[in-house]
mmCIF file of C-alpha atoms in Angstrom:
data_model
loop_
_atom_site.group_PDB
_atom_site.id
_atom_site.type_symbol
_atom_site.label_atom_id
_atom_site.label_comp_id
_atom_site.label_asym_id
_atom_site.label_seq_id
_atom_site.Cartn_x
_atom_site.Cartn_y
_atom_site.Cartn_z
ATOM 1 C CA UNK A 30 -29.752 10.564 -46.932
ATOM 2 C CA UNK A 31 -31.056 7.731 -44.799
ATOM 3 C CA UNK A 32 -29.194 5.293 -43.434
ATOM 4 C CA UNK A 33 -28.498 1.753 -44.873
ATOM 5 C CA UNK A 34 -29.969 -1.788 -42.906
ATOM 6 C CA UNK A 35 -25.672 -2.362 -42.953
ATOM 7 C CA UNK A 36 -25.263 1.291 -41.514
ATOM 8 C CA UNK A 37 -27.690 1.396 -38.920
ATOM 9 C CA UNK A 38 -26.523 1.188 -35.113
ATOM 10 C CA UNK A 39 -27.646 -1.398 -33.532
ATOM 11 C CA UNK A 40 -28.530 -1.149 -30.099
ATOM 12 C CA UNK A 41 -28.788 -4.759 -29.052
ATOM 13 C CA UNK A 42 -25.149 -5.375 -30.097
ATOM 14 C CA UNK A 43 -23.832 -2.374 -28.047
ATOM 15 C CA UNK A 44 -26.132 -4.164 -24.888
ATOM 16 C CA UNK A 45 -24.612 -7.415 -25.898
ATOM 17 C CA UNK A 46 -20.274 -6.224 -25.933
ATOM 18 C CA UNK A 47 -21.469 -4.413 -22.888
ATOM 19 C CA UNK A 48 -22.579 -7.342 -20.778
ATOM 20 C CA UNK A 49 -19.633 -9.034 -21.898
ATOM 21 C CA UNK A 50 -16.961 -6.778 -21.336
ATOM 22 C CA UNK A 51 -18.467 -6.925 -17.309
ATOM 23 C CA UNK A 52 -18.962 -10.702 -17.589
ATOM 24 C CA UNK A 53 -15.109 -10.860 -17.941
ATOM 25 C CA UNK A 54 -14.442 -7.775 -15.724
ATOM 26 C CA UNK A 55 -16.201 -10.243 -12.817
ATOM 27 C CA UNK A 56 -14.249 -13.148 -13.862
ATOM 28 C CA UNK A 57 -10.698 -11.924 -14.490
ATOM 29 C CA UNK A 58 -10.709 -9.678 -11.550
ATOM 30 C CA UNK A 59 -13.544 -10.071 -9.567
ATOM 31 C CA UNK A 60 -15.129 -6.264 -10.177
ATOM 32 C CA UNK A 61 -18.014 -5.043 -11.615
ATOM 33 C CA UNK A 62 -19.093 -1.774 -12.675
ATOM 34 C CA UNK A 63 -22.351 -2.428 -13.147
ATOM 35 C CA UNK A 64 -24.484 0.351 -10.849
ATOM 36 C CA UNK A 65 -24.904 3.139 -13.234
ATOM 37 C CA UNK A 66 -24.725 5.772 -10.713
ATOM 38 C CA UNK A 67 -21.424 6.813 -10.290
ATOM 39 C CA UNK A 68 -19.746 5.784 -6.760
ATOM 40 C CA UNK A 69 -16.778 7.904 -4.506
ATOM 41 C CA UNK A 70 -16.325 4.556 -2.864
ATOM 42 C CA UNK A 71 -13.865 1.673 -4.588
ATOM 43 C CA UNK A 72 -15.264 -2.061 -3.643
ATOM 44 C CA UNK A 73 -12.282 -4.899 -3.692
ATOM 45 C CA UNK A 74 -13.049 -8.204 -2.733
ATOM 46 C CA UNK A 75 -10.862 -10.672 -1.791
ATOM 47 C CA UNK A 76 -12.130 -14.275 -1.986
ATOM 48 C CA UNK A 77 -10.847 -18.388 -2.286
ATOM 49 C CA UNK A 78 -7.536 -18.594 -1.916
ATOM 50 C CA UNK A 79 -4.842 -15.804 -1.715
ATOM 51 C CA UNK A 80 -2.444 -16.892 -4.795
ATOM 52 C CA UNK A 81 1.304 -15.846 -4.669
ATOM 53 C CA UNK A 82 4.198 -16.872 -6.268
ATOM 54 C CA UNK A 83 2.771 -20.016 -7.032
ATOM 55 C CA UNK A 84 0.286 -20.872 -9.190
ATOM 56 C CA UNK A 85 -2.944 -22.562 -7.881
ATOM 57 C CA UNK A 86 -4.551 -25.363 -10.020
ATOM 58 C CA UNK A 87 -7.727 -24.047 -12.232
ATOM 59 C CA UNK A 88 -10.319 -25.274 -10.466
ATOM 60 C CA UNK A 89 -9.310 -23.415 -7.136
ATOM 61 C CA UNK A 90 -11.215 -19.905 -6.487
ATOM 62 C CA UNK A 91 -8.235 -17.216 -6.210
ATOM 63 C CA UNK A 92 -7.245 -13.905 -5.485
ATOM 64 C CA UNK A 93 -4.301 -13.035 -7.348
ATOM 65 C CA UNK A 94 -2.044 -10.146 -5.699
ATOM 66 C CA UNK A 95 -0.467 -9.036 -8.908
ATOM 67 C CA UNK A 96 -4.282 -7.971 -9.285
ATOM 68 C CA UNK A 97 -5.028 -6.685 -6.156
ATOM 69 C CA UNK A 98 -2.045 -4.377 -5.237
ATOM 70 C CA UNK A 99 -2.503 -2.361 -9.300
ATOM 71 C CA UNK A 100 -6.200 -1.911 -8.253
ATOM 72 C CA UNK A 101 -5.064 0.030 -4.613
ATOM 73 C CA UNK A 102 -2.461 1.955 -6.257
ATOM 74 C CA UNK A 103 -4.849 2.925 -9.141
ATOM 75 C CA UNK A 104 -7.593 3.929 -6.410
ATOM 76 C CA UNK A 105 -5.290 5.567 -4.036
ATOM 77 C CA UNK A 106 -3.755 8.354 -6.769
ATOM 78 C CA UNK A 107 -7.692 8.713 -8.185
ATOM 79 C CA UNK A 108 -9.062 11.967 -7.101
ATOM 80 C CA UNK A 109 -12.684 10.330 -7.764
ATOM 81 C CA UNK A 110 -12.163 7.702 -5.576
ATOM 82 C CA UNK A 111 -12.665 9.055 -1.651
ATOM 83 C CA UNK A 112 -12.769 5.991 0.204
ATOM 84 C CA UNK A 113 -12.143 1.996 -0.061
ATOM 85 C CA UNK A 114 -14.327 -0.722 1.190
ATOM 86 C CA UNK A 115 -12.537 -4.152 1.130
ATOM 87 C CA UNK A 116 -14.979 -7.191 1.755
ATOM 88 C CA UNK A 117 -12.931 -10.683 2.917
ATOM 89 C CA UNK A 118 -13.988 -14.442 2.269
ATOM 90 C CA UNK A 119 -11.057 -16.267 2.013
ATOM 91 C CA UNK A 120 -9.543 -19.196 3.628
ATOM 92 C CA UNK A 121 -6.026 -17.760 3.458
ATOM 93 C CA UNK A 122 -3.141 -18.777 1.445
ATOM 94 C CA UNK A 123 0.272 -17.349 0.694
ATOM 95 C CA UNK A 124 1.600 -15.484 3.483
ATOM 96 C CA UNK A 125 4.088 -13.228 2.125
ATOM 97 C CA UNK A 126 1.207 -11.997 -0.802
ATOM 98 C CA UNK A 127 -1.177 -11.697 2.146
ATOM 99 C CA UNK A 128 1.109 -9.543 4.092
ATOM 100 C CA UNK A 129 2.269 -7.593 0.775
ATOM 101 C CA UNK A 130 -1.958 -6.455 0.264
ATOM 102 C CA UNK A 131 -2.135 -6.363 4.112
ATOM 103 C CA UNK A 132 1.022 -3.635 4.454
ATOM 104 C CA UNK A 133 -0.447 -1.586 1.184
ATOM 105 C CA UNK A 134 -4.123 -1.304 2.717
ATOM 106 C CA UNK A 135 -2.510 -0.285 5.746
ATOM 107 C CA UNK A 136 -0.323 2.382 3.885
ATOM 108 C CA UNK A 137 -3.364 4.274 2.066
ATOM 109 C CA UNK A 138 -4.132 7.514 2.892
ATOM 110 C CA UNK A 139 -7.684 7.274 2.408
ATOM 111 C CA UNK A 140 -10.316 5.976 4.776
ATOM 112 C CA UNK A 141 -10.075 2.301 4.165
ATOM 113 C CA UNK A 142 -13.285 0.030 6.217
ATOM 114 C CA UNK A 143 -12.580 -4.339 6.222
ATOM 115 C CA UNK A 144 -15.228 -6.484 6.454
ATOM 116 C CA UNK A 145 -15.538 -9.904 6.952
ATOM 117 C CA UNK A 146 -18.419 -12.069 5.659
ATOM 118 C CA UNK A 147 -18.174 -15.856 5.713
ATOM 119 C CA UNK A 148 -14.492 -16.302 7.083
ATOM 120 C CA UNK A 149 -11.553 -13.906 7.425
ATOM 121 C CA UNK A 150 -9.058 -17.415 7.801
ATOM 122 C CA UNK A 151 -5.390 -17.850 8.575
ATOM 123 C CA UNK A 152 -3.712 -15.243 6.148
ATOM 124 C CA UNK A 153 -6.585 -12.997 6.071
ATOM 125 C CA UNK A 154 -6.268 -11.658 9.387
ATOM 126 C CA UNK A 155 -3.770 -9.485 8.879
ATOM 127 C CA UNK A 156 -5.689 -8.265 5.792
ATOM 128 C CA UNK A 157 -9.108 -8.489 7.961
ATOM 129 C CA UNK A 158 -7.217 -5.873 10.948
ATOM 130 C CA UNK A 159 -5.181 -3.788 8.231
ATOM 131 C CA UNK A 160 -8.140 -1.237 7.851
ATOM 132 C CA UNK A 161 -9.136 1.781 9.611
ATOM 133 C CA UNK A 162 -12.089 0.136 11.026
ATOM 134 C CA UNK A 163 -12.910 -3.491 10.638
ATOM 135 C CA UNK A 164 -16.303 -5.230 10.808
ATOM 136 C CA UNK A 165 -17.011 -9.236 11.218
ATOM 137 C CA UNK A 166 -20.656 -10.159 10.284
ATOM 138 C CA UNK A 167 -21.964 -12.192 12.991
ATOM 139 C CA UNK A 168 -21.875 -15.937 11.823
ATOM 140 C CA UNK A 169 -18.182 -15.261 10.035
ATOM 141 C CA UNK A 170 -15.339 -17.015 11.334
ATOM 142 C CA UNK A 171 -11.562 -16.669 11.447
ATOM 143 C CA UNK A 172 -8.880 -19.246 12.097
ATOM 144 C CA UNK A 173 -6.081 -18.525 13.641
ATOM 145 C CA UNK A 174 -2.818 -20.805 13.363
ATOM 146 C CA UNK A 175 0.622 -21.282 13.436
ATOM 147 C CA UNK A 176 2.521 -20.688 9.759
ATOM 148 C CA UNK A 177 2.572 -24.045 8.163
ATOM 149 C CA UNK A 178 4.524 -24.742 4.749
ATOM 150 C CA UNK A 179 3.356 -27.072 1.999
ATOM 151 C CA UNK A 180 5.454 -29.867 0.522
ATOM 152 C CA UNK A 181 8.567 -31.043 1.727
ATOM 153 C CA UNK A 182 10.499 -29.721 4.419
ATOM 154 C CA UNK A 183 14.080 -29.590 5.117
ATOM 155 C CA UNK A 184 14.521 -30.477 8.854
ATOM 156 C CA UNK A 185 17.464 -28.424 9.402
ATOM 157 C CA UNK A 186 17.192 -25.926 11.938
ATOM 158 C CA UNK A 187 17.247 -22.349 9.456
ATOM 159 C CA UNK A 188 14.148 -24.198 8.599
ATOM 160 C CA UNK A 189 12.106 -23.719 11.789
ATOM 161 C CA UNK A 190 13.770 -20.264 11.937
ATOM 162 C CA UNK A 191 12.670 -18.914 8.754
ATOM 163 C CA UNK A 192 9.046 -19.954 10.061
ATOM 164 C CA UNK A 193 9.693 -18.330 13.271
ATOM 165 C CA UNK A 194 10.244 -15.236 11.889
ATOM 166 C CA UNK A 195 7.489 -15.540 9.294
ATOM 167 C CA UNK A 196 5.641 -16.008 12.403
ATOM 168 C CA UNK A 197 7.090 -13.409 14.666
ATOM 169 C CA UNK A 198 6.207 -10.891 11.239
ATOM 170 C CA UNK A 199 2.552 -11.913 10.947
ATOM 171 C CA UNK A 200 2.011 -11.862 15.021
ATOM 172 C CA UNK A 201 3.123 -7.955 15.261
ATOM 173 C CA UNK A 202 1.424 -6.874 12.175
ATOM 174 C CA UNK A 203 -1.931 -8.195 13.759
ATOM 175 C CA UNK A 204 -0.503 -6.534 16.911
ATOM 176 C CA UNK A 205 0.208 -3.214 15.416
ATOM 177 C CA UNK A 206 -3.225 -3.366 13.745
ATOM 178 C CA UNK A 207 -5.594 -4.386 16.224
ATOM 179 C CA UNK A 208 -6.426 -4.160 19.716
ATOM 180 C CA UNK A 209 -5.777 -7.871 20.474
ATOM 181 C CA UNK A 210 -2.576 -7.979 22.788
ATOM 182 C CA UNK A 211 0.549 -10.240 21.800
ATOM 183 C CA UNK A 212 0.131 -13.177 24.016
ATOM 184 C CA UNK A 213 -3.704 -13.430 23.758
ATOM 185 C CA UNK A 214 -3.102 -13.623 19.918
ATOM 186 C CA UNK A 215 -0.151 -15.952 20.794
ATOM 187 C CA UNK A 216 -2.535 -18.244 23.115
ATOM 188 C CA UNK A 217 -5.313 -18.648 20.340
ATOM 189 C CA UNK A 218 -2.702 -19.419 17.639
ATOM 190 C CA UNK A 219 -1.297 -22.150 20.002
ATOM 191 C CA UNK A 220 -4.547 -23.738 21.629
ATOM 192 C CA UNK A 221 -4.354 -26.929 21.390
ATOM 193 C CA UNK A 222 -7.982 -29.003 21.312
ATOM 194 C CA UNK A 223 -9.978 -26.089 19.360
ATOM 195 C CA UNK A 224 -8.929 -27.992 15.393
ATOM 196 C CA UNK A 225 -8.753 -31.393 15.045
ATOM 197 C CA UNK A 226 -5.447 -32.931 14.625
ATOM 198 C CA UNK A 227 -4.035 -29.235 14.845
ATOM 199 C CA UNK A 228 -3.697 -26.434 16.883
ATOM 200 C CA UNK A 229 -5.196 -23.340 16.534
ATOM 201 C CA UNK A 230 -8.970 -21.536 17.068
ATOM 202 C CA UNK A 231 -11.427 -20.476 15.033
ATOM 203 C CA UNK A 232 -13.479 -17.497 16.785
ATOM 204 C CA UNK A 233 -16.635 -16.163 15.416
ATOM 205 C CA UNK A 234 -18.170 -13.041 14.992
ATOM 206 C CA UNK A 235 -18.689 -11.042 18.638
ATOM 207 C CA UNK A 236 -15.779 -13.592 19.501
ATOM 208 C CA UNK A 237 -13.162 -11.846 17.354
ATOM 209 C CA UNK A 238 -14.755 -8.198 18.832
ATOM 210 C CA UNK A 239 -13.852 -9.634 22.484
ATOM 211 C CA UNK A 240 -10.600 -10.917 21.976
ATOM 212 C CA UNK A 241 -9.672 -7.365 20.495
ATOM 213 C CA UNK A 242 -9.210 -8.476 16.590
ATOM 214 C CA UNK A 243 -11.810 -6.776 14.901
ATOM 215 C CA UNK A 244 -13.678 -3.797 15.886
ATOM 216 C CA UNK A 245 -17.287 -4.607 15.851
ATOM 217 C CA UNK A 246 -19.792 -6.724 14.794
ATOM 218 C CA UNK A 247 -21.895 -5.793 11.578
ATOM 219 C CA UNK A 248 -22.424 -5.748 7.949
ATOM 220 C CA UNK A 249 -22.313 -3.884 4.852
ATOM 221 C CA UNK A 250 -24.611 -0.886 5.991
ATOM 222 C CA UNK A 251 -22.652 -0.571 9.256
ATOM 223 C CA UNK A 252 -19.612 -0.910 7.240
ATOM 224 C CA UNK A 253 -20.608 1.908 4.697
ATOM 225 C CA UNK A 254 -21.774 4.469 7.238
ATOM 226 C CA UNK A 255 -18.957 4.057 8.857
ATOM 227 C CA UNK A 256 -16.629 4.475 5.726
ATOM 228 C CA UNK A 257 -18.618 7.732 4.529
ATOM 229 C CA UNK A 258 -18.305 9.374 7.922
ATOM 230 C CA UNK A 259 -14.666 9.454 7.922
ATOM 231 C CA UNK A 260 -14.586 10.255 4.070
ATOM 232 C CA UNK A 261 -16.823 13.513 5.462
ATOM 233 C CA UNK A 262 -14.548 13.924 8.550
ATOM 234 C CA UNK A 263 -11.347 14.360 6.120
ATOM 235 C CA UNK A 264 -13.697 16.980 3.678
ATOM 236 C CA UNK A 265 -13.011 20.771 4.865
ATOM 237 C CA UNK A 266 -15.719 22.417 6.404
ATOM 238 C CA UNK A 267 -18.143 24.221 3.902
ATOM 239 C CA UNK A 268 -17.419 22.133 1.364
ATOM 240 C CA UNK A 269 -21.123 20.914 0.187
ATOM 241 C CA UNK A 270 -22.706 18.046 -0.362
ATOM 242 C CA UNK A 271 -21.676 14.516 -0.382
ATOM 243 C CA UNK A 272 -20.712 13.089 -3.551
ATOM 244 C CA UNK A 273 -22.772 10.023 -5.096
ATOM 245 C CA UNK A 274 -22.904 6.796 -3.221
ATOM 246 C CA UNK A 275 -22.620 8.224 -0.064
ATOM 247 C CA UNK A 276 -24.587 6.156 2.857
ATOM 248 C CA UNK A 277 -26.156 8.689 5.417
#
């Protein structure tokens, strides 16, 4: 028995909850799944600000940790998933949420590749050096500062050594995680001259490769190949093929 007009699937519906469900996918959590091909490689992005305990007014772009760290849990215990590419534009923000996503990339057992395009600022450098291998495109920048707090604060002298520490945490993560020594980091953080009304220095693509922060300079094809060679250096020998979206 045919069918009824009422009964009758309707293709352009499907197309149109489709398209929505990834419209909101992009804007809740910055993610799309919209390649059809089927990738062994998990994208994140982190972009704006990086939003912690406080809540940033609407019209400020944000990355929200309580989004970011489910999403590397989730891809760390998928068997699918072989390797994670994590792409930086942010001008920094929170530093304890920055450090919290900077520690868990750094924890991951699988190959994990950081790239920076447009800036890699303040609180994104330890997120930017957390990586197995980091790249810097070559007009991105990164800013690096002393900690700074927002709002009113308490002159009292646990003050200025709850920064110092903040400080001292952030300086040997970077340390740890890079091949920039302690007192060059230390001297760029305290230039004075480089920011107006500040101090501080911004460094820029092959910059950030000589002082020892990042690794090299490139983009998103250097950035895959270099992600899908380790994923094939961890496969045991004999083991076939690479899986789909694998860049040779």
């Amino acid at each position: 028995m045919p069918l009824s007009n009422e009964q009758q699937p309707d293709p352009a519906a499907d197309e149109k909850k489709k398209n929505s469900t990834i419209v909101e996918t992009i804007q809740q959590l910055g993610q799309t799944t919209t390649p059809v091909a089927e990738s062994n490689i998990h994208c994140m992005t982190i972009i704006g600000q990086i939003e912690g305990h406080i809540v940033l007014p609407p019209q400020n772009k944000t990355t929200k940790y309580e989004h970011l760290i489910p999403q590397l849990v989730a891809a760390e215990q998928n068997a699918k998933i072989e390797g994670i590419l994590i792409v930086l534009n942010t001008v920094g923000g929170d530093v304890e949420a920055g450090l919290a996503i900077a520690e868990i990339i750094a924890s991951l057992s699988k190959p994990t590749v950081t790239l920076v395009l447009g800036g890699g600022h303040s609180i994104g450098v330890p997120i930017a050096v957390a990586g197995d291998m980091s790249f810097i495109a070559a007009t991105a920048t990164m800013t690096i500062h002393p900690i700074r707090l927002n709002g009113l604060v308490i002159g009292v002298p646990q003050t200025f050594e709850y920064l110092d520490k903040m400080q001292e945490r952030v300086v040997r993560f970077v340390t740890m995680h890079s091949n920039v020594t302690e007192e060059t980091f230390k001297d760029l953080m305290f230039k004075t001259g480089e920011l107006t009304r500040d101090i501080g220095t911004t460094v820029i693509g092959s910059d950030a490769v000589k002082h020892g922060l990042i690794d090299s300079v490139g983009g998103l094809g250097e950035a895959l190949k270099e992600l899908n060679r380790r994923i094939a250096e961890r496969k045991p020998a004999g083991a076939g093929q690479p899986g789909p979206g694998v860049y040779n």
